[in-house]
Amino acid sequence: LRMAVADANSERLQAALERAVDGAEASIRQHKTWGGLHRLRLAHPLGRLPWLRRKLPAVELPLGGSNETVMKTRAPFTRRQHSSGFGANARFLADLSDRDETFAILLTGQDGWPGSETMFDMVGPWRKNLAVRLPMSRSAIEANFPTVTSFARADD
Protein backbone atom coordinates (compact mmCIF):
# COMPACT_ATOMS: atom_id res chain seq x y z
CA LEU A 1 0.00 0.00 0.00
CA ARG A 2 2.86 2.41 0.82
CA MET A 3 4.37 1.83 -2.62
CA ALA A 4 1.00 2.38 -4.28
CA VAL A 5 0.67 5.72 -2.51
CA ALA A 6 4.30 6.68 -3.13
CA ASP A 7 4.01 5.81 -6.83
CA ALA A 8 0.62 7.48 -7.37
CA ASN A 9 0.43 10.84 -9.03
CA SER A 10 -1.49 13.71 -7.43
CA GLU A 11 -4.60 13.14 -9.61
CA ARG A 12 -4.90 9.50 -8.51
CA LEU A 13 -4.37 10.44 -4.87
CA GLN A 14 -7.03 13.18 -5.15
CA ALA A 15 -9.51 10.73 -6.72
CA ALA A 16 -8.83 8.13 -3.99
CA LEU A 17 -9.29 10.74 -1.27
CA GLU A 18 -12.60 11.89 -2.79
CA ARG A 19 -13.87 8.28 -2.90
CA ALA A 20 -12.84 7.77 0.74
CA VAL A 21 -14.61 10.95 1.87
CA ASP A 22 -17.73 10.05 -0.12
CA GLY A 23 -17.73 6.58 1.47
CA ALA A 24 -17.39 8.02 4.98
CA GLU A 25 -19.93 10.82 4.54
CA ALA A 26 -22.95 8.99 6.01
CA SER A 27 -20.98 7.94 9.09
CA ILE A 28 -19.61 11.48 9.56
CA ARG A 29 -23.13 12.91 9.33
CA GLN A 30 -24.48 10.41 11.85
CA HIS A 31 -21.70 10.56 14.45
CA LYS A 32 -20.48 14.17 13.95
CA THR A 33 -17.12 13.61 15.69
CA TRP A 34 -14.52 10.88 16.04
CA GLY A 35 -15.62 10.43 19.67
CA GLY A 36 -19.21 9.91 18.52
CA LEU A 37 -17.99 6.89 16.58
CA HIS A 38 -15.03 5.75 18.72
CA ARG A 39 -16.18 5.04 22.30
CA LEU A 40 -14.65 4.04 25.59
CA ARG A 41 -16.63 1.67 27.79
CA LEU A 42 -15.34 1.28 31.32
CA ALA A 43 -16.73 -1.53 33.41
CA HIS A 44 -15.52 -4.01 35.97
CA PRO A 45 -14.28 -7.23 34.31
CA LEU A 46 -17.00 -9.16 36.15
CA GLY A 47 -19.51 -7.05 34.19
CA ARG A 48 -18.83 -9.30 31.22
CA LEU A 49 -20.84 -12.00 32.94
CA PRO A 50 -24.41 -11.72 31.61
CA TRP A 51 -26.03 -12.09 35.03
CA LEU A 52 -23.85 -9.31 36.53
CA ARG A 53 -23.76 -6.87 33.58
CA ARG A 54 -26.83 -4.88 34.68
CA LYS A 55 -25.88 -4.87 38.36
CA LEU A 56 -22.43 -3.33 38.05
CA PRO A 57 -21.83 0.30 37.06
CA ALA A 58 -20.34 1.15 33.69
CA VAL A 59 -19.29 4.40 32.03
CA GLU A 60 -19.35 5.06 28.30
CA LEU A 61 -17.87 8.18 26.78
CA PRO A 62 -16.34 9.56 23.59
CA LEU A 63 -12.72 8.61 23.08
CA GLY A 64 -9.88 10.18 21.13
CA GLY A 65 -6.88 8.44 19.73
CA SER A 66 -6.46 5.68 17.19
CA ASN A 67 -4.08 2.91 16.16
CA GLU A 68 -1.51 5.47 14.97
CA THR A 69 -1.62 8.28 17.56
CA VAL A 70 0.28 9.00 20.76
CA MET A 71 -2.94 8.43 22.67
CA LYS A 72 -3.09 4.87 21.44
CA THR A 73 -6.51 3.26 21.26
CA ARG A 74 -7.68 0.30 19.20
CA ALA A 75 -9.80 1.55 16.34
CA PRO A 76 -11.19 -1.12 14.03
CA PHE A 77 -11.76 -0.28 10.38
CA THR A 78 -15.48 0.34 10.53
CA ARG A 79 -18.02 3.08 9.98
CA ARG A 80 -20.13 1.78 12.86
CA GLN A 81 -19.97 3.00 16.43
CA HIS A 82 -17.55 0.83 18.38
CA SER A 83 -15.81 0.53 21.72
CA SER A 84 -12.06 0.58 21.93
CA GLY A 85 -10.55 -2.65 23.23
CA PHE A 86 -7.49 -1.00 24.76
CA GLY A 87 -5.97 2.40 25.10
CA ALA A 88 -3.78 4.78 27.02
CA ASN A 89 -5.01 4.17 30.56
CA ALA A 90 -2.30 5.84 32.63
CA ARG A 91 -0.29 9.01 32.37
CA PHE A 92 2.96 9.70 34.17
CA LEU A 93 5.13 12.80 34.09
CA ALA A 94 8.31 13.31 36.09
CA ASP A 95 10.44 16.44 36.19
CA LEU A 96 13.85 14.88 36.70
CA SER A 97 15.26 18.17 38.00
CA ASP A 98 12.74 18.31 40.89
CA ARG A 99 11.68 15.12 42.61
CA ASP A 100 8.58 16.81 44.02
CA GLU A 101 7.23 17.54 40.54
CA THR A 102 6.03 14.06 39.64
CA PHE A 103 2.46 13.57 38.41
CA ALA A 104 0.38 10.51 37.57
CA ILE A 105 -3.17 9.47 36.87
CA LEU A 106 -4.87 6.16 36.20
CA LEU A 107 -7.93 6.23 33.97
CA THR A 108 -10.37 4.76 36.48
CA GLY A 109 -8.50 5.23 39.73
CA GLN A 110 -7.31 2.33 41.83
CA ASP A 111 -10.51 0.87 43.18
CA GLY A 112 -11.37 -2.42 41.52
CA TRP A 113 -14.04 -3.40 44.01
CA PRO A 114 -17.21 -4.24 42.02
CA GLY A 115 -19.84 -1.54 42.44
CA SER A 116 -17.60 0.75 44.49
CA GLU A 117 -18.51 4.45 44.54
CA THR A 118 -14.88 5.31 43.79
CA MET A 119 -14.39 2.85 40.97
CA PHE A 120 -14.49 5.63 38.34
CA ASP A 121 -13.35 8.58 40.45
CA MET A 122 -10.42 9.47 38.18
CA VAL A 123 -12.32 9.44 34.86
CA GLY A 124 -13.14 13.17 35.06
CA PRO A 125 -9.57 14.32 35.79
CA TRP A 126 -8.21 11.86 33.18
CA ARG A 127 -10.52 13.34 30.50
CA LYS A 128 -9.38 16.87 31.45
CA ASN A 129 -5.69 15.86 31.29
CA LEU A 130 -5.27 16.51 35.00
CA ALA A 131 -2.99 14.45 37.19
CA VAL A 132 -2.28 13.85 40.86
CA ARG A 133 0.93 15.40 42.17
CA LEU A 134 3.15 12.79 43.80
CA PRO A 135 5.93 14.57 45.69
CA MET A 136 8.86 12.41 46.69
CA SER A 137 10.68 14.41 49.41
CA ARG A 138 9.62 13.88 53.01
CA SER A 139 8.93 17.61 53.59
CA ALA A 140 6.72 17.90 50.48
CA ILE A 141 4.86 14.69 51.33
CA GLU A 142 4.14 15.96 54.85
CA ALA A 143 3.05 19.38 53.51
CA ASN A 144 0.75 17.94 50.83
CA PHE A 145 -0.65 14.92 52.65
CA PRO A 146 -1.35 15.85 56.30
CA THR A 147 -3.56 12.82 56.94
CA VAL A 148 -1.73 9.62 57.78
CA THR A 149 -3.41 6.23 57.74
CA SER A 150 -1.56 3.44 59.50
CA PHE A 151 -2.27 -0.24 59.10
CA ALA A 152 -1.38 -2.72 61.78
CA ARG A 153 -0.50 -6.28 60.95
CA ALA A 154 -3.03 -8.89 62.05
CA ASP A 155 -0.48 -10.62 64.31
CA ASP A 156 0.40 -7.39 66.22
PDB file of C-alpha atoms in Angstrom:
ATOM      1  CA  LEU A   1       0.000   0.000   0.000  1.00  0.00           C
ATOM      2  CA  ARG A   2       2.858   2.411   0.820  1.00  0.00           C
ATOM      3  CA  MET A   3       4.369   1.834  -2.616  1.00  0.00           C
ATOM      4  CA  ALA A   4       1.005   2.383  -4.284  1.00  0.00           C
ATOM      5  CA  VAL A   5       0.670   5.720  -2.507  1.00  0.00           C
ATOM      6  CA  ALA A   6       4.297   6.677  -3.132  1.00  0.00           C
ATOM      7  CA  ASP A   7       4.009   5.807  -6.827  1.00  0.00           C
ATOM      8  CA  ALA A   8       0.618   7.479  -7.369  1.00  0.00           C
ATOM      9  CA  ASN A   9       0.431  10.842  -9.035  1.00  0.00           C
ATOM     10  CA  SER A  10      -1.494  13.710  -7.433  1.00  0.00           C
ATOM     11  CA  GLU A  11      -4.600  13.139  -9.610  1.00  0.00           C
ATOM     12  CA  ARG A  12      -4.899   9.497  -8.514  1.00  0.00           C
ATOM     13  CA  LEU A  13      -4.374  10.442  -4.870  1.00  0.00           C
ATOM     14  CA  GLN A  14      -7.034  13.175  -5.147  1.00  0.00           C
ATOM     15  CA  ALA A  15      -9.512  10.725  -6.717  1.00  0.00           C
ATOM     16  CA  ALA A  16      -8.829   8.131  -3.993  1.00  0.00           C
ATOM     17  CA  LEU A  17      -9.291  10.740  -1.271  1.00  0.00           C
ATOM     18  CA  GLU A  18     -12.603  11.886  -2.790  1.00  0.00           C
ATOM     19  CA  ARG A  19     -13.869   8.281  -2.896  1.00  0.00           C
ATOM     20  CA  ALA A  20     -12.836   7.768   0.742  1.00  0.00           C
ATOM     21  CA  VAL A  21     -14.611  10.949   1.873  1.00  0.00           C
ATOM     22  CA  ASP A  22     -17.728  10.051  -0.116  1.00  0.00           C
ATOM     23  CA  GLY A  23     -17.734   6.585   1.475  1.00  0.00           C
ATOM     24  CA  ALA A  24     -17.386   8.022   4.985  1.00  0.00           C
ATOM     25  CA  GLU A  25     -19.928  10.819   4.537  1.00  0.00           C
ATOM     26  CA  ALA A  26     -22.952   8.988   6.010  1.00  0.00           C
ATOM     27  CA  SER A  27     -20.979   7.939   9.093  1.00  0.00           C
ATOM     28  CA  ILE A  28     -19.609  11.475   9.563  1.00  0.00           C
ATOM     29  CA  ARG A  29     -23.125  12.914   9.331  1.00  0.00           C
ATOM     30  CA  GLN A  30     -24.484  10.408  11.845  1.00  0.00           C
ATOM     31  CA  HIS A  31     -21.700  10.565  14.455  1.00  0.00           C
ATOM     32  CA  LYS A  32     -20.478  14.175  13.950  1.00  0.00           C
ATOM     33  CA  THR A  33     -17.123  13.614  15.691  1.00  0.00           C
ATOM     34  CA  TRP A  34     -14.523  10.875  16.036  1.00  0.00           C
ATOM     35  CA  GLY A  35     -15.618  10.432  19.669  1.00  0.00           C
ATOM     36  CA  GLY A  36     -19.213   9.910  18.516  1.00  0.00           C
ATOM     37  CA  LEU A  37     -17.986   6.892  16.577  1.00  0.00           C
ATOM     38  CA  HIS A  38     -15.034   5.752  18.720  1.00  0.00           C
ATOM     39  CA  ARG A  39     -16.184   5.042  22.299  1.00  0.00           C
ATOM     40  CA  LEU A  40     -14.647   4.038  25.592  1.00  0.00           C
ATOM     41  CA  ARG A  41     -16.630   1.670  27.792  1.00  0.00           C
ATOM     42  CA  LEU A  42     -15.338   1.283  31.321  1.00  0.00           C
ATOM     43  CA  ALA A  43     -16.735  -1.528  33.407  1.00  0.00           C
ATOM     44  CA  HIS A  44     -15.523  -4.011  35.968  1.00  0.00           C
ATOM     45  CA  PRO A  45     -14.280  -7.231  34.305  1.00  0.00           C
ATOM     46  CA  LEU A  46     -17.003  -9.155  36.146  1.00  0.00           C
ATOM     47  CA  GLY A  47     -19.509  -7.046  34.189  1.00  0.00           C
ATOM     48  CA  ARG A  48     -18.834  -9.301  31.220  1.00  0.00           C
ATOM     49  CA  LEU A  49     -20.840 -11.997  32.940  1.00  0.00           C
ATOM     50  CA  PRO A  50     -24.409 -11.715  31.608  1.00  0.00           C
ATOM     51  CA  TRP A  51     -26.032 -12.086  35.031  1.00  0.00           C
ATOM     52  CA  LEU A  52     -23.853  -9.308  36.525  1.00  0.00           C
ATOM     53  CA  ARG A  53     -23.761  -6.874  33.584  1.00  0.00           C
ATOM     54  CA  ARG A  54     -26.828  -4.883  34.678  1.00  0.00           C
ATOM     55  CA  LYS A  55     -25.885  -4.868  38.365  1.00  0.00           C
ATOM     56  CA  LEU A  56     -22.434  -3.328  38.049  1.00  0.00           C
ATOM     57  CA  PRO A  57     -21.833   0.297  37.058  1.00  0.00           C
ATOM     58  CA  ALA A  58     -20.342   1.153  33.695  1.00  0.00           C
ATOM     59  CA  VAL A  59     -19.294   4.400  32.035  1.00  0.00           C
ATOM     60  CA  GLU A  60     -19.355   5.065  28.301  1.00  0.00           C
ATOM     61  CA  LEU A  61     -17.867   8.183  26.781  1.00  0.00           C
ATOM     62  CA  PRO A  62     -16.344   9.557  23.595  1.00  0.00           C
ATOM     63  CA  LEU A  63     -12.716   8.614  23.078  1.00  0.00           C
ATOM     64  CA  GLY A  64      -9.880  10.179  21.131  1.00  0.00           C
ATOM     65  CA  GLY A  65      -6.877   8.436  19.729  1.00  0.00           C
ATOM     66  CA  SER A  66      -6.456   5.679  17.193  1.00  0.00           C
ATOM     67  CA  ASN A  67      -4.084   2.912  16.159  1.00  0.00           C
ATOM     68  CA  GLU A  68      -1.509   5.472  14.972  1.00  0.00           C
ATOM     69  CA  THR A  69      -1.621   8.276  17.563  1.00  0.00           C
ATOM     70  CA  VAL A  70       0.285   9.000  20.762  1.00  0.00           C
ATOM     71  CA  MET A  71      -2.945   8.432  22.674  1.00  0.00           C
ATOM     72  CA  LYS A  72      -3.093   4.869  21.442  1.00  0.00           C
ATOM     73  CA  THR A  73      -6.506   3.257  21.260  1.00  0.00           C
ATOM     74  CA  ARG A  74      -7.677   0.304  19.197  1.00  0.00           C
ATOM     75  CA  ALA A  75      -9.805   1.549  16.343  1.00  0.00           C
ATOM     76  CA  PRO A  76     -11.190  -1.125  14.029  1.00  0.00           C
ATOM     77  CA  PHE A  77     -11.755  -0.284  10.382  1.00  0.00           C
ATOM     78  CA  THR A  78     -15.484   0.338  10.532  1.00  0.00           C
ATOM     79  CA  ARG A  79     -18.018   3.084   9.980  1.00  0.00           C
ATOM     80  CA  ARG A  80     -20.131   1.782  12.861  1.00  0.00           C
ATOM     81  CA  GLN A  81     -19.973   3.001  16.430  1.00  0.00           C
ATOM     82  CA  HIS A  82     -17.551   0.828  18.375  1.00  0.00           C
ATOM     83  CA  SER A  83     -15.812   0.532  21.720  1.00  0.00           C
ATOM     84  CA  SER A  84     -12.060   0.576  21.934  1.00  0.00           C
ATOM     85  CA  GLY A  85     -10.553  -2.655  23.232  1.00  0.00           C
ATOM     86  CA  PHE A  86      -7.495  -1.001  24.760  1.00  0.00           C
ATOM     87  CA  GLY A  87      -5.970   2.399  25.103  1.00  0.00           C
ATOM     88  CA  ALA A  88      -3.782   4.780  27.025  1.00  0.00           C
ATOM     89  CA  ASN A  89      -5.010   4.174  30.560  1.00  0.00           C
ATOM     90  CA  ALA A  90      -2.302   5.843  32.626  1.00  0.00           C
ATOM     91  CA  ARG A  91      -0.291   9.011  32.366  1.00  0.00           C
ATOM     92  CA  PHE A  92       2.955   9.703  34.168  1.00  0.00           C
ATOM     93  CA  LEU A  93       5.130  12.803  34.089  1.00  0.00           C
ATOM     94  CA  ALA A  94       8.314  13.311  36.087  1.00  0.00           C
ATOM     95  CA  ASP A  95      10.438  16.443  36.185  1.00  0.00           C
ATOM     96  CA  LEU A  96      13.850  14.883  36.703  1.00  0.00           C
ATOM     97  CA  SER A  97      15.258  18.174  37.998  1.00  0.00           C
ATOM     98  CA  ASP A  98      12.738  18.314  40.891  1.00  0.00           C
ATOM     99  CA  ARG A  99      11.683  15.119  42.606  1.00  0.00           C
ATOM    100  CA  ASP A 100       8.580  16.814  44.021  1.00  0.00           C
ATOM    101  CA  GLU A 101       7.228  17.545  40.542  1.00  0.00           C
ATOM    102  CA  THR A 102       6.025  14.060  39.644  1.00  0.00           C
ATOM    103  CA  PHE A 103       2.457  13.569  38.407  1.00  0.00           C
ATOM    104  CA  ALA A 104       0.384  10.511  37.566  1.00  0.00           C
ATOM    105  CA  ILE A 105      -3.169   9.465  36.873  1.00  0.00           C
ATOM    106  CA  LEU A 106      -4.872   6.161  36.202  1.00  0.00           C
ATOM    107  CA  LEU A 107      -7.927   6.231  33.970  1.00  0.00           C
ATOM    108  CA  THR A 108     -10.369   4.758  36.477  1.00  0.00           C
ATOM    109  CA  GLY A 109      -8.504   5.229  39.730  1.00  0.00           C
ATOM    110  CA  GLN A 110      -7.306   2.334  41.828  1.00  0.00           C
ATOM    111  CA  ASP A 111     -10.507   0.872  43.182  1.00  0.00           C
ATOM    112  CA  GLY A 112     -11.365  -2.418  41.517  1.00  0.00           C
ATOM    113  CA  TRP A 113     -14.037  -3.397  44.015  1.00  0.00           C
ATOM    114  CA  PRO A 114     -17.206  -4.242  42.016  1.00  0.00           C
ATOM    115  CA  GLY A 115     -19.835  -1.544  42.438  1.00  0.00           C
ATOM    116  CA  SER A 116     -17.600   0.754  44.489  1.00  0.00           C
ATOM    117  CA  GLU A 117     -18.509   4.454  44.544  1.00  0.00           C
ATOM    118  CA  THR A 118     -14.882   5.314  43.791  1.00  0.00           C
ATOM    119  CA  MET A 119     -14.389   2.853  40.970  1.00  0.00           C
ATOM    120  CA  PHE A 120     -14.495   5.631  38.338  1.00  0.00           C
ATOM    121  CA  ASP A 121     -13.352   8.581  40.446  1.00  0.00           C
ATOM    122  CA  MET A 122     -10.424   9.471  38.184  1.00  0.00           C
ATOM    123  CA  VAL A 123     -12.319   9.437  34.864  1.00  0.00           C
ATOM    124  CA  GLY A 124     -13.135  13.172  35.061  1.00  0.00           C
ATOM    125  CA  PRO A 125      -9.573  14.319  35.788  1.00  0.00           C
ATOM    126  CA  TRP A 126      -8.211  11.863  33.180  1.00  0.00           C
ATOM    127  CA  ARG A 127     -10.519  13.335  30.502  1.00  0.00           C
ATOM    128  CA  LYS A 128      -9.385  16.874  31.452  1.00  0.00           C
ATOM    129  CA  ASN A 129      -5.693  15.863  31.292  1.00  0.00           C
ATOM    130  CA  LEU A 130      -5.265  16.512  34.997  1.00  0.00           C
ATOM    131  CA  ALA A 131      -2.989  14.449  37.191  1.00  0.00           C
ATOM    132  CA  VAL A 132      -2.277  13.851  40.865  1.00  0.00           C
ATOM    133  CA  ARG A 133       0.926  15.397  42.169  1.00  0.00           C
ATOM    134  CA  LEU A 134       3.148  12.785  43.795  1.00  0.00           C
ATOM    135  CA  PRO A 135       5.927  14.570  45.687  1.00  0.00           C
ATOM    136  CA  MET A 136       8.858  12.408  46.693  1.00  0.00           C
ATOM    137  CA  SER A 137      10.684  14.410  49.406  1.00  0.00           C
ATOM    138  CA  ARG A 138       9.619  13.881  53.014  1.00  0.00           C
ATOM    139  CA  SER A 139       8.927  17.605  53.586  1.00  0.00           C
ATOM    140  CA  ALA A 140       6.720  17.901  50.476  1.00  0.00           C
ATOM    141  CA  ILE A 141       4.856  14.688  51.335  1.00  0.00           C
ATOM    142  CA  GLU A 142       4.144  15.961  54.854  1.00  0.00           C
ATOM    143  CA  ALA A 143       3.051  19.381  53.514  1.00  0.00           C
ATOM    144  CA  ASN A 144       0.753  17.940  50.826  1.00  0.00           C
ATOM    145  CA  PHE A 145      -0.652  14.917  52.650  1.00  0.00           C
ATOM    146  CA  PRO A 146      -1.354  15.846  56.296  1.00  0.00           C
ATOM    147  CA  THR A 147      -3.555  12.822  56.935  1.00  0.00           C
ATOM    148  CA  VAL A 148      -1.726   9.624  57.777  1.00  0.00           C
ATOM    149  CA  THR A 149      -3.414   6.228  57.745  1.00  0.00           C
ATOM    150  CA  SER A 150      -1.563   3.437  59.503  1.00  0.00           C
ATOM    151  CA  PHE A 151      -2.272  -0.236  59.096  1.00  0.00           C
ATOM    152  CA  ALA A 152      -1.385  -2.725  61.785  1.00  0.00           C
ATOM    153  CA  ARG A 153      -0.501  -6.276  60.950  1.00  0.00           C
ATOM    154  CA  ALA A 154      -3.031  -8.888  62.049  1.00  0.00           C
ATOM    155  CA  ASP A 155      -0.485 -10.619  64.309  1.00  0.00           C
ATOM    156  CA  ASP A 156       0.396  -7.391  66.219  1.00  0.00           C
TER     157      ASP A 156
END
